[in-house]
Amino acid sequence: MSFASLGLIDPLLRNLQDLNYQTPTPVQAKAIPAVLSGKDVMAAAQTGTGKTAGFALPLLQRLVQHGPAVSSNRARVLLLVPTRELAEQVLQSFIDYGRGLDLRFLAAYGGVSINPQMMALRKGVDVLVATPGRLLDLHRQNAVQFDQVQTLVLDEADRMLDLGFARELDAVFAALPVQRQTLLFSATFSDDIRAMAAGILRSPVNISVSPPNATASNIKQWVVPVDKKNKPDLFMHLVAENQWEHALVFVKTRNGVDYLAAMLDDAGYAVDTIHGDKPQPARLRALERFKSGEVQMLVATDVAARGLDIDDLPLVINVDLPIVAQDYVHRIGRTGRAGASGVAVSLVCADEAPQLAAIEALIRQTLRREEEPGFEAEHRVPQTSATGEIIKKPKKPKKPKAPNVAPGASQVPGKKPRPQSGENKRKPAAQRAVAVGKGAGSPSGNPFSAQRPRSKPASKPASQPTAGSRKPAGKPAGGRGKRQP
């Protein structure tokens, strides 16, 4: 099968040839004819299968062949995405596929000034790619009206719901023309997504080219059990031991991203970062440097999990598992794209057992555990059943209590007596607080070994002096009395 056999026009075919697109992928082969015919579509396809081209190519052709020219502050195709990065990615795809066509495209998202976007909309755009929040901001300021929208596209709709955009999506749906084409493309479809689709799609063509929520079979996946505090050292050990030189690394928090990036930089790797606190232009520069090979390691939070099309990415490393199981599918989907092979390694501690169980239930497979010598976990990561339930080991019987002995006396002949109370005192509370704070994400501490704050100790009797209290009344203000304990 060829792209020409799908009914695409010559300008699009020439652009595909320039991009070295040979034959359509399964999702493209099924989606392109359906979209060209004007039907609603609900397509489930795992990441890396080419679903963006599956809706972009036929929509470009319909824009050329159908409908009047776009008016000021209008759009003919409205495409909603969950993140800025995905907006830029989809915009670039439309630019590449539509080169030479007399069409205008725009991406609108938060985190940057709204004024240039409002100025661009004055001429009208044929395709507006937007995040829900910024789209509604533009609509409230009359910068964009929806009466000329012919097609609504929801890309990664499940992620939009995860990010709390349900109310914004309902507001957009209410403002759109009733007579329109609606397309839903995503790697995963939750029950909430299917319920939403039932309200906005009319007799849709259902397309599924892979088992629901499956991960690509050409991605080799395994888990390395490790204690949380040892994750950074194990990560650096695996990178050096396996000579990994180009990888996308996912971490849960911004502090964790910066901490690992500093370790990689100290080890001589070219590294950059992406996280929510980084300005959008800096994120785009980091991504471009990584895609061009200027940067070896890109360390990111889940803002980079979706929609990033990176050619020939061999490896994804999950230093932390995602909170939402579906995000695991999108994370590792950055590798193994377009039929290439890939590797996905996850460092998992005992605290992440529930997330691991949810992931294995979602992808319907048990991930292989491979311990790394020298980094064996003291706190074991439990196994899961075929349904993703944690298999708990039976508790060990409690040891009998030692008999009471006189103070200072040893229980066993020849052994030294236990120290009396007061000989091994705990550190003062102030020192313990400093120790906890240092490991909780400070620049010099390891955010992966952060301790939970201890419960506040019970207040001492008023008769006992406490740290920082005044001296009891009746004692002189000066003098060299005994130091307070």
CSV table of C-alpha atoms in Angstrom, one decimal:
chain,number,residue,atom,x,y,z
A,1,MET,CA,0.0,0.0,0.0
A,2,SER,CA,1.2,3.5,-0.8
A,3,PHE,CA,0.2,7.0,0.3
A,4,ALA,CA,-1.1,7.7,-3.2
A,5,SER,CA,-3.5,4.8,-2.9
A,6,LEU,CA,-5.1,6.5,0.1
A,7,GLY,CA,-6.3,9.4,-2.1
A,8,LEU,CA,-3.9,12.1,-1.0
A,9,ILE,CA,-3.2,15.0,-3.4
A,10,ASP,CA,0.1,15.5,-5.2
A,11,PRO,CA,1.5,18.4,-3.1
A,12,LEU,CA,1.1,16.2,0.0
A,13,LEU,CA,2.7,13.2,-1.7
A,14,ARG,CA,5.7,15.3,-2.8
A,15,ASN,CA,6.2,16.5,0.8
A,16,LEU,CA,6.0,13.0,2.1
A,17,GLN,CA,8.6,11.9,-0.4
A,18,ASP,CA,10.9,14.7,0.7
A,19,LEU,CA,10.4,13.5,4.3
A,20,ASN,CA,11.3,10.0,3.2
A,21,TYR,CA,7.9,8.5,4.1
A,22,GLN,CA,7.7,5.3,2.1
A,23,THR,CA,4.5,3.5,3.1
A,24,PRO,CA,1.7,4.4,5.6
A,25,THR,CA,1.7,2.8,9.0
A,26,PRO,CA,-1.4,0.7,10.0
A,27,VAL,CA,-3.1,3.6,11.8
A,28,GLN,CA,-2.4,6.0,8.9
A,29,ALA,CA,-3.8,3.4,6.4
A,30,LYS,CA,-7.1,3.2,8.4
A,31,ALA,CA,-7.4,6.8,9.6
A,32,ILE,CA,-6.6,8.8,6.4
A,33,PRO,CA,-9.5,7.5,4.3
A,34,ALA,CA,-12.0,8.0,7.2
A,35,VAL,CA,-10.9,11.6,7.9
A,36,LEU,CA,-10.9,12.4,4.2
A,37,SER,CA,-14.6,11.2,4.0
A,38,GLY,CA,-15.5,13.6,6.8
A,39,LYS,CA,-16.4,11.0,9.4
A,40,ASP,CA,-15.8,11.2,13.1
A,41,VAL,CA,-12.9,9.0,14.3
A,42,MET,CA,-11.9,7.5,17.6
A,43,ALA,CA,-8.4,5.9,17.2
A,44,ALA,CA,-6.3,4.1,19.8
A,45,ALA,CA,-2.7,3.6,18.7
A,46,GLN,CA,0.4,3.3,20.8
A,47,THR,CA,3.0,6.1,20.7
A,48,GLY,CA,5.3,6.0,17.8
A,49,THR,CA,2.9,4.6,15.3
A,50,GLY,CA,2.5,7.8,13.3
A,51,LYS,CA,-1.0,8.9,14.5
A,52,THR,CA,-0.1,12.6,14.0
A,53,ALA,CA,0.2,12.1,10.3
A,54,GLY,CA,-2.9,10.0,10.4
A,55,PHE,CA,-5.0,13.1,11.1
A,56,ALA,CA,-2.7,15.9,9.8
A,57,LEU,CA,-2.4,14.7,6.2
A,58,PRO,CA,-6.2,14.3,5.5
A,59,LEU,CA,-7.0,17.5,7.3
A,60,LEU,CA,-4.6,19.5,5.2
A,61,GLN,CA,-6.2,18.1,2.1
A,62,ARG,CA,-9.7,19.0,3.3
A,63,LEU,CA,-8.6,22.5,4.1
A,64,VAL,CA,-7.3,22.9,0.5
A,65,GLN,CA,-10.4,21.3,-1.1
A,66,HIS,CA,-13.3,22.4,1.2
A,67,GLY,CA,-14.7,25.5,2.8
A,68,PRO,CA,-14.2,29.2,2.4
A,69,ALA,CA,-11.0,31.1,3.3
A,70,VAL,CA,-10.6,31.7,7.0
A,71,SER,CA,-11.7,35.1,8.4
A,72,SER,CA,-10.1,37.3,11.0
A,73,ASN,CA,-9.8,35.9,14.5
A,74,ARG,CA,-11.1,32.5,13.3
A,75,ALA,CA,-9.7,29.0,12.8
A,76,ARG,CA,-10.9,26.2,10.6
A,77,VAL,CA,-9.3,23.3,12.4
A,78,LEU,CA,-9.0,23.4,16.2
A,79,LEU,CA,-6.5,20.9,17.7
A,80,LEU,CA,-6.3,20.5,21.5
A,81,VAL,CA,-3.3,19.1,23.2
A,82,PRO,CA,-2.3,18.8,26.9
A,83,THR,CA,1.2,20.4,26.9
A,84,ARG,CA,3.3,23.1,25.3
A,85,GLU,CA,5.8,20.6,24.0
A,86,LEU,CA,3.2,18.5,22.2
A,87,ALA,CA,1.7,21.7,20.8
A,88,GLU,CA,5.0,22.7,19.2
A,89,GLN,CA,5.6,19.1,18.0
A,90,VAL,CA,2.2,18.9,16.3
A,91,LEU,CA,2.6,22.4,14.8
A,92,GLN,CA,5.9,21.4,13.3
A,93,SER,CA,4.3,18.3,11.7
A,94,PHE,CA,1.6,20.5,10.0
A,95,ILE,CA,4.4,22.8,8.8
A,96,ASP,CA,6.3,19.8,7.3
A,97,TYR,CA,3.4,18.1,5.7
A,98,GLY,CA,1.8,21.3,4.4
A,99,ARG,CA,4.9,22.9,2.9
A,100,GLY,CA,4.0,24.8,-0.2
A,101,LEU,CA,0.3,25.0,0.6
A,102,ASP,CA,-1.4,28.4,1.1
A,103,LEU,CA,-2.3,27.7,4.7
A,104,ARG,CA,-1.6,29.4,8.0
A,105,PHE,CA,-0.8,27.5,11.2
A,106,LEU,CA,-0.4,28.7,14.9
A,107,ALA,CA,0.4,27.1,18.3
A,108,ALA,CA,-1.1,28.8,21.3
A,109,TYR,CA,-0.2,27.8,24.9
A,110,GLY,CA,0.5,29.3,28.3
A,111,GLY,CA,3.9,30.2,29.8
A,112,VAL,CA,4.6,32.8,27.1
A,113,SER,CA,3.1,36.2,26.3
A,114,ILE,CA,-0.4,36.1,24.9
A,115,ASN,CA,0.0,39.2,22.8
A,116,PRO,CA,1.9,37.7,19.8
A,117,GLN,CA,-0.7,34.9,19.6
A,118,MET,CA,-3.5,37.5,19.6
A,119,MET,CA,-1.7,39.4,16.8
A,120,ALA,CA,-1.3,36.2,14.7
A,121,LEU,CA,-5.0,35.4,15.1
A,122,ARG,CA,-6.0,38.7,13.6
A,123,LYS,CA,-5.3,37.4,10.1
A,124,GLY,CA,-7.1,34.1,10.9
A,125,VAL,CA,-5.4,30.7,10.9
A,126,ASP,CA,-6.3,27.5,9.1
A,127,VAL,CA,-5.0,25.2,11.9
A,128,LEU,CA,-4.9,26.4,15.6
A,129,VAL,CA,-3.0,24.0,17.9
A,130,ALA,CA,-3.7,25.0,21.5
A,131,THR,CA,-3.8,23.9,25.1
A,132,PRO,CA,-7.2,24.2,26.7
A,133,GLY,CA,-6.4,27.0,29.2
A,134,ARG,CA,-4.8,29.3,26.8
A,135,LEU,CA,-7.5,28.7,24.2
A,136,LEU,CA,-10.2,29.8,26.6
A,137,ASP,CA,-8.1,32.9,27.6
A,138,LEU,CA,-8.0,33.9,23.9
A,139,HIS,CA,-11.7,33.2,23.4
A,140,ARG,CA,-12.6,35.3,26.5
A,141,GLN,CA,-10.6,38.3,25.0
A,142,ASN,CA,-12.4,37.8,21.6
A,143,ALA,CA,-9.1,37.0,20.0
A,144,VAL,CA,-10.6,33.8,18.6
A,145,GLN,CA,-14.1,32.8,17.6
A,146,PHE,CA,-15.3,29.3,16.9
A,147,ASP,CA,-18.0,29.8,14.3
A,148,GLN,CA,-15.7,28.7,11.4
A,149,VAL,CA,-14.4,25.5,13.1
A,150,GLN,CA,-14.9,22.6,10.7
A,151,THR,CA,-12.9,20.0,12.6
A,152,LEU,CA,-12.1,19.5,16.3
A,153,VAL,CA,-9.1,17.2,17.1
A,154,LEU,CA,-8.3,15.9,20.6
A,155,ASP,CA,-4.8,14.6,20.9
A,156,GLU,CA,-3.8,12.8,24.1
A,157,ALA,CA,-7.2,13.5,25.6
A,158,ASP,CA,-6.5,11.1,28.5
A,159,ARG,CA,-3.6,13.3,29.6
A,160,MET,CA,-5.7,16.4,29.4
A,161,LEU,CA,-8.1,14.8,31.9
A,162,ASP,CA,-5.2,13.7,34.1
A,163,LEU,CA,-4.0,17.3,34.2
A,164,GLY,CA,-7.5,18.5,35.3
A,165,PHE,CA,-8.7,20.1,32.0
A,166,ALA,CA,-12.1,18.5,32.1
A,167,ARG,CA,-13.9,21.7,32.9
A,168,GLU,CA,-12.0,23.6,30.3
A,169,LEU,CA,-12.8,20.9,27.7
A,170,ASP,CA,-16.5,21.1,28.5
A,171,ALA,CA,-16.4,24.9,28.0
A,172,VAL,CA,-14.8,24.5,24.6
A,173,PHE,CA,-17.3,21.8,23.5
A,174,ALA,CA,-20.2,24.1,24.5
A,175,ALA,CA,-18.8,27.0,22.4
A,176,LEU,CA,-18.1,25.0,19.2
A,177,PRO,CA,-20.5,24.6,16.3
A,178,VAL,CA,-22.7,21.5,16.6
A,179,GLN,CA,-22.1,20.5,12.9
A,180,ARG,CA,-18.5,19.6,12.8
A,181,GLN,CA,-16.1,16.7,12.4
A,182,THR,CA,-14.5,15.4,15.7
A,183,LEU,CA,-11.4,13.2,15.9
A,184,LEU,CA,-10.0,11.5,19.0
A,185,PHE,CA,-6.5,10.2,18.8
A,186,SER,CA,-4.6,8.7,21.8
A,187,ALA,CA,-2.3,5.9,22.9
A,188,THR,CA,-4.6,5.0,25.7
A,189,PHE,CA,-8.4,5.3,26.4
A,190,SER,CA,-9.7,5.2,29.9
A,191,ASP,CA,-13.3,4.8,30.9
A,192,ASP,CA,-13.6,8.6,31.4
A,193,ILE,CA,-12.3,9.2,27.9
A,194,ARG,CA,-14.8,6.8,26.4
A,195,ALA,CA,-17.6,8.5,28.4
A,196,MET,CA,-16.5,11.9,27.0
A,197,ALA,CA,-16.2,10.5,23.5
A,198,ALA,CA,-19.8,9.2,23.7
A,199,GLY,CA,-21.0,12.8,24.2
A,200,ILE,CA,-19.0,14.5,21.4
A,201,LEU,CA,-18.6,11.9,18.6
A,202,ARG,CA,-21.3,10.9,16.1
A,203,SER,CA,-21.2,7.3,14.8
A,204,PRO,CA,-17.4,7.3,14.9
A,205,VAL,CA,-15.1,5.0,13.0
A,206,ASN,CA,-13.3,3.1,15.7
A,207,ILE,CA,-9.6,2.3,14.9
A,208,SER,CA,-7.3,0.2,17.0
A,209,VAL,CA,-4.0,-1.0,15.8
A,210,SER,CA,-2.6,-2.5,19.0
A,211,PRO,CA,-4.0,-4.1,22.2
A,212,PRO,CA,-5.4,-1.4,24.5
A,213,ASN,CA,-2.7,0.2,26.7
A,214,ALA,CA,0.0,-2.1,25.3
A,215,THR,CA,3.6,-1.1,25.0
A,216,ALA,CA,5.5,-1.7,21.8
A,217,SER,CA,6.8,-5.3,21.5
A,218,ASN,CA,10.1,-4.0,20.1
A,219,ILE,CA,11.0,-2.3,23.4
A,220,LYS,CA,13.0,-4.4,25.8
A,221,GLN,CA,11.8,-3.6,29.4
A,222,TRP,CA,13.1,-4.6,32.8
A,223,VAL,CA,13.2,-3.5,36.4
A,224,VAL,CA,16.2,-3.1,38.7
A,225,PRO,CA,15.2,-3.3,42.4
A,226,VAL,CA,17.1,-0.8,44.6
A,227,ASP,CA,16.7,1.1,47.8
A,228,LYS,CA,15.6,4.7,47.2
A,229,LYS,CA,18.7,6.3,48.7
A,230,ASN,CA,20.9,4.3,46.3
A,231,LYS,CA,19.1,5.3,43.1
A,232,PRO,CA,21.6,8.0,42.0
A,233,ASP,CA,24.6,5.8,42.5
A,234,LEU,CA,23.0,2.9,40.7
A,235,PHE,CA,22.0,5.1,37.9
A,236,MET,CA,25.5,6.4,37.4
A,237,HIS,CA,26.9,2.8,37.7
A,238,LEU,CA,24.5,1.5,35.0
A,239,VAL,CA,25.3,4.4,32.7
A,240,ALA,CA,29.1,3.7,33.0
A,241,GLU,CA,28.9,-0.1,33.1
A,242,ASN,CA,26.7,-0.3,30.0
A,243,GLN,CA,28.3,2.6,28.2
A,244,TRP,CA,25.0,4.3,27.6
A,245,GLU,CA,25.7,7.6,25.8
A,246,HIS,CA,22.3,8.8,24.6
A,247,ALA,CA,19.3,8.4,26.9
A,248,LEU,CA,16.1,10.2,28.0
A,249,VAL,CA,16.0,10.0,31.8
A,250,PHE,CA,12.7,10.5,33.7
A,251,VAL,CA,12.6,11.7,37.4
A,252,LYS,CA,9.6,12.6,39.5
A,253,THR,CA,10.7,16.0,40.9
A,254,ARG,CA,12.5,19.1,39.8
A,255,ASN,CA,15.0,18.6,42.6
A,256,GLY,CA,15.7,15.1,41.4
A,257,VAL,CA,16.2,16.3,37.8
A,258,ASP,CA,18.8,18.9,38.9
A,259,TYR,CA,20.5,16.4,41.2
A,260,LEU,CA,21.1,13.8,38.5
A,261,ALA,CA,22.0,16.4,35.9
A,262,ALA,CA,24.8,17.7,38.2
A,263,MET,CA,26.1,14.1,38.7
A,264,LEU,CA,26.1,13.5,35.0
A,265,ASP,CA,27.8,16.9,34.4
A,266,ASP,CA,30.5,16.1,37.0
A,267,ALA,CA,31.1,12.7,35.2
A,268,GLY,CA,31.7,14.5,31.9
A,269,TYR,CA,28.4,13.9,30.1
A,270,ALA,CA,26.8,16.6,28.0
A,271,VAL,CA,23.5,17.0,29.8
A,272,ASP,CA,20.4,19.2,29.8
A,273,THR,CA,17.1,19.3,31.6
A,274,ILE,CA,13.3,19.8,31.1
A,275,HIS,CA,10.9,20.4,33.9
A,276,GLY,CA,7.9,22.6,34.8
A,277,ASP,CA,9.9,25.5,36.3
A,278,LYS,CA,12.0,25.9,33.2
A,279,PRO,CA,10.9,28.7,30.8
A,280,GLN,CA,9.4,27.4,27.5
A,281,PRO,CA,12.2,28.7,25.2
A,282,ALA,CA,14.8,27.0,27.4
A,283,ARG,CA,12.8,23.7,27.2
A,284,LEU,CA,12.7,23.9,23.4
A,285,ARG,CA,16.4,24.6,23.2
A,286,ALA,CA,17.2,21.6,25.5
A,287,LEU,CA,15.0,19.3,23.3
A,288,GLU,CA,16.6,20.5,20.1
A,289,ARG,CA,20.1,20.1,21.5
A,290,PHE,CA,19.2,16.5,22.5
A,291,LYS,CA,17.6,15.7,19.1
A,292,SER,CA,20.7,17.0,17.3
A,293,GLY,CA,23.1,15.0,19.4
A,294,GLU,CA,24.7,18.0,21.1
A,295,VAL,CA,23.4,16.7,24.4
A,296,GLN,CA,23.9,13.1,25.4
A,297,MET,CA,21.5,12.9,28.4
A,298,LEU,CA,18.2,14.7,28.7
A,299,VAL,CA,16.8,14.5,32.3
A,300,ALA,CA,13.2,15.4,32.6
A,301,THR,CA,10.0,15.2,34.5
A,302,ASP,CA,6.7,14.0,32.9
A,303,VAL,CA,6.4,17.2,30.9
A,304,ALA,CA,8.5,15.4,28.3
A,305,ALA,CA,6.6,12.1,28.4
A,306,ARG,CA,4.2,12.9,25.6
A,307,GLY,CA,4.3,13.9,22.0
A,308,LEU,CA,8.1,14.2,21.7
A,309,ASP,CA,9.2,12.7,18.4
A,310,ILE,CA,12.9,11.9,18.8
A,311,ASP,CA,14.6,10.0,16.0
A,312,ASP,CA,16.7,7.0,16.9
A,313,LEU,CA,16.4,7.3,20.6
A,314,PRO,CA,17.8,4.0,21.9
A,315,LEU,CA,17.1,4.2,25.7
A,316,VAL,CA,14.7,5.5,28.3
A,317,ILE,CA,15.6,5.3,32.0
A,318,ASN,CA,12.9,5.7,34.6
A,319,VAL,CA,14.8,6.7,37.8
A,320,ASP,CA,11.4,7.2,39.4
A,321,LEU,CA,8.2,5.5,38.3
A,322,PRO,CA,5.3,7.8,37.3
A,323,ILE,CA,2.3,8.2,39.6
A,324,VAL,CA,-0.1,7.5,36.8
A,325,ALA,CA,0.4,4.1,35.1
A,326,GLN,CA,-0.6,5.4,31.6
A,327,ASP,CA,2.4,7.8,31.8
A,328,TYR,CA,4.7,4.8,31.8
A,329,VAL,CA,3.4,3.8,28.3
A,330,HIS,CA,4.0,7.3,27.1
A,331,ARG,CA,7.5,7.6,28.7
A,332,ILE,CA,8.9,4.5,27.2
A,333,GLY,CA,7.1,5.3,23.9
A,334,ARG,CA,9.8,7.9,23.2
A,335,THR,CA,12.0,4.9,22.2
A,336,GLY,CA,11.2,2.1,19.8
A,337,ARG,CA,9.5,4.5,17.4
A,338,ALA,CA,8.6,3.7,13.7
A,339,GLY,CA,9.6,0.0,14.1
A,340,ALA,CA,13.0,0.6,15.6
A,341,SER,CA,14.2,-1.3,18.7
A,342,GLY,CA,14.5,0.3,22.1
A,343,VAL,CA,15.3,-0.3,25.7
A,344,ALA,CA,13.4,0.9,28.8
A,345,VAL,CA,15.0,0.4,32.3
A,346,SER,CA,13.2,1.3,35.5
A,347,LEU,CA,14.9,1.7,38.9
A,348,VAL,CA,12.2,0.7,41.5
A,349,CYS,CA,12.3,0.9,45.3
A,350,ALA,CA,9.9,-0.8,47.7
A,351,ASP,CA,7.8,2.4,48.1
A,352,GLU,CA,7.0,2.2,44.4
A,353,ALA,CA,5.5,-1.3,44.5
A,354,PRO,CA,1.9,0.0,44.1
A,355,GLN,CA,2.9,2.0,41.0
A,356,LEU,CA,4.7,-1.0,39.6
A,357,ALA,CA,1.7,-3.2,40.2
A,358,ALA,CA,-0.6,-0.7,38.4
A,359,ILE,CA,1.8,-0.5,35.4
A,360,GLU,CA,2.0,-4.3,35.1
A,361,ALA,CA,-1.8,-4.6,35.2
A,362,LEU,CA,-2.1,-1.9,32.6
A,363,ILE,CA,0.3,-3.3,30.1
A,364,ARG,CA,-0.7,-6.9,30.9
A,365,GLN,CA,2.7,-8.2,31.6
A,366,THR,CA,5.1,-8.8,34.5
A,367,LEU,CA,8.3,-6.8,34.0
A,368,ARG,CA,11.5,-8.9,34.5
A,369,ARG,CA,13.5,-8.1,37.7
A,370,GLU,CA,17.3,-7.9,37.4
A,371,GLU,CA,19.3,-7.1,40.5
A,372,GLU,CA,22.6,-5.3,40.0
A,373,PRO,CA,25.4,-6.8,42.1
A,374,GLY,CA,26.5,-4.4,44.8
A,375,PHE,CA,23.2,-2.6,44.8
A,376,GLU,CA,20.9,-5.3,46.1
A,377,ALA,CA,17.9,-3.8,47.8
A,378,GLU,CA,17.6,-4.2,51.6
A,379,HIS,CA,13.9,-3.4,51.3
A,380,ARG,CA,12.6,-5.9,48.8
A,381,VAL,CA,10.3,-5.0,45.9
A,382,PRO,CA,7.4,-7.5,46.1
A,383,GLN,CA,6.3,-9.6,43.2
A,384,THR,CA,2.9,-9.0,41.6
A,385,SER,CA,0.3,-11.3,40.3
A,386,ALA,CA,-1.0,-11.6,36.7
A,387,THR,CA,-3.7,-9.0,37.6
A,388,GLY,CA,-1.2,-6.6,39.1
A,389,GLU,CA,-1.9,-7.3,42.7
A,390,ILE,CA,1.0,-7.2,45.2
A,391,ILE,CA,1.9,-10.6,46.5
A,392,LYS,CA,2.7,-10.1,50.2
A,393,LYS,CA,5.1,-12.5,51.9
A,394,PRO,CA,4.0,-14.0,55.2
A,395,LYS,CA,5.3,-12.2,58.2
A,396,LYS,CA,8.1,-13.7,60.2
A,397,PRO,CA,7.2,-14.8,63.7
A,398,LYS,CA,8.2,-12.4,66.4
A,399,LYS,CA,11.2,-13.3,68.5
A,400,PRO,CA,10.5,-13.9,72.2
A,401,LYS,CA,11.3,-11.0,74.5
A,402,ALA,CA,14.5,-11.1,76.4
A,403,PRO,CA,14.1,-11.8,80.1
A,404,ASN,CA,14.4,-9.0,82.6
A,405,VAL,CA,17.8,-8.6,84.1
A,406,ALA,CA,19.3,-6.3,86.7
A,407,PRO,CA,20.7,-3.0,85.5
A,408,GLY,CA,24.3,-3.4,84.4
A,409,ALA,CA,24.1,-7.2,84.4
A,410,SER,CA,24.8,-9.1,81.1
A,411,GLN,CA,22.3,-11.7,79.8
A,412,VAL,CA,24.9,-14.1,78.6
A,413,PRO,CA,28.1,-14.8,80.4
A,414,GLY,CA,31.1,-13.2,78.8
A,415,LYS,CA,29.1,-10.4,77.1
A,416,LYS,CA,29.5,-6.8,78.1
A,417,PRO,CA,26.5,-5.2,79.9
A,418,ARG,CA,24.2,-3.0,77.8
A,419,PRO,CA,24.8,0.8,78.2
A,420,GLN,CA,22.8,2.6,80.8
A,421,SER,CA,20.2,5.1,79.7
A,422,GLY,CA,21.9,8.4,78.8
A,423,GLU,CA,25.1,6.8,77.4
A,424,ASN,CA,23.7,6.6,73.9
A,425,LYS,CA,21.6,9.7,73.7
A,426,ARG,CA,19.9,10.7,70.4
A,427,LYS,CA,21.0,13.9,68.7
A,428,PRO,CA,19.1,17.0,69.8
A,429,ALA,CA,16.0,17.8,67.8
A,430,ALA,CA,17.6,20.8,66.2
A,431,GLN,CA,20.4,18.7,64.8
A,432,ARG,CA,17.9,16.0,63.6
A,433,ALA,CA,16.0,18.7,61.8
A,434,VAL,CA,19.1,19.9,60.0
A,435,ALA,CA,19.9,16.3,59.0
A,436,VAL,CA,16.4,15.8,57.6
A,437,GLY,CA,16.4,19.1,55.8
A,438,LYS,CA,19.7,18.4,54.1
A,439,GLY,CA,18.4,15.2,52.5
A,440,ALA,CA,15.1,16.7,51.5
A,441,GLY,CA,16.1,18.3,48.3
A,442,SER,CA,18.7,20.9,49.2
A,443,PRO,CA,21.5,21.5,46.7
A,444,SER,CA,24.0,19.5,48.8
A,445,GLY,CA,21.6,16.7,49.8
A,446,ASN,CA,20.3,13.6,48.0
A,447,PRO,CA,16.6,14.2,47.2
A,448,PHE,CA,16.3,10.4,46.7
A,449,SER,CA,17.1,9.7,50.3
A,450,ALA,CA,14.8,12.3,51.8
A,451,GLN,CA,13.3,11.2,55.1
A,452,ARG,CA,9.8,11.8,56.2
A,453,PRO,CA,9.6,14.4,58.9
A,454,ARG,CA,9.3,12.9,62.4
A,455,SER,CA,6.2,13.6,64.4
A,456,LYS,CA,6.5,16.4,66.9
A,457,PRO,CA,7.7,15.2,70.3
A,458,ALA,CA,5.5,15.6,73.3
A,459,SER,CA,6.1,18.7,75.3
A,460,LYS,CA,8.3,18.4,78.3
A,461,PRO,CA,7.1,19.2,81.8
A,462,ALA,CA,7.3,22.9,82.7
A,463,SER,CA,9.8,22.1,85.4
A,464,GLN,CA,12.4,20.8,82.9
A,465,PRO,CA,14.5,23.4,81.1
A,466,THR,CA,14.4,23.1,77.3
A,467,ALA,CA,16.7,24.3,74.6
A,468,GLY,CA,16.4,28.0,74.2
A,469,SER,CA,14.5,28.6,77.5
A,470,ARG,CA,15.4,31.2,80.0
A,471,LYS,CA,17.2,30.4,83.2
A,472,PRO,CA,15.0,29.8,86.2
A,473,ALA,CA,14.2,32.8,88.3
A,474,GLY,CA,16.5,33.4,91.3
A,475,LYS,CA,19.7,32.6,89.5
A,476,PRO,CA,22.1,35.4,88.6
A,477,ALA,CA,22.1,36.7,85.0
A,478,GLY,CA,25.9,36.3,84.8
A,479,GLY,CA,28.5,34.0,86.3
A,480,ARG,CA,30.0,30.7,85.3
A,481,GLY,CA,27.5,28.2,86.4
A,482,LYS,CA,27.1,24.7,85.1
A,483,ARG,CA,26.2,24.4,81.4
A,484,GLN,CA,22.7,23.4,80.7
A,485,PRO,CA,22.4,19.8,79.6
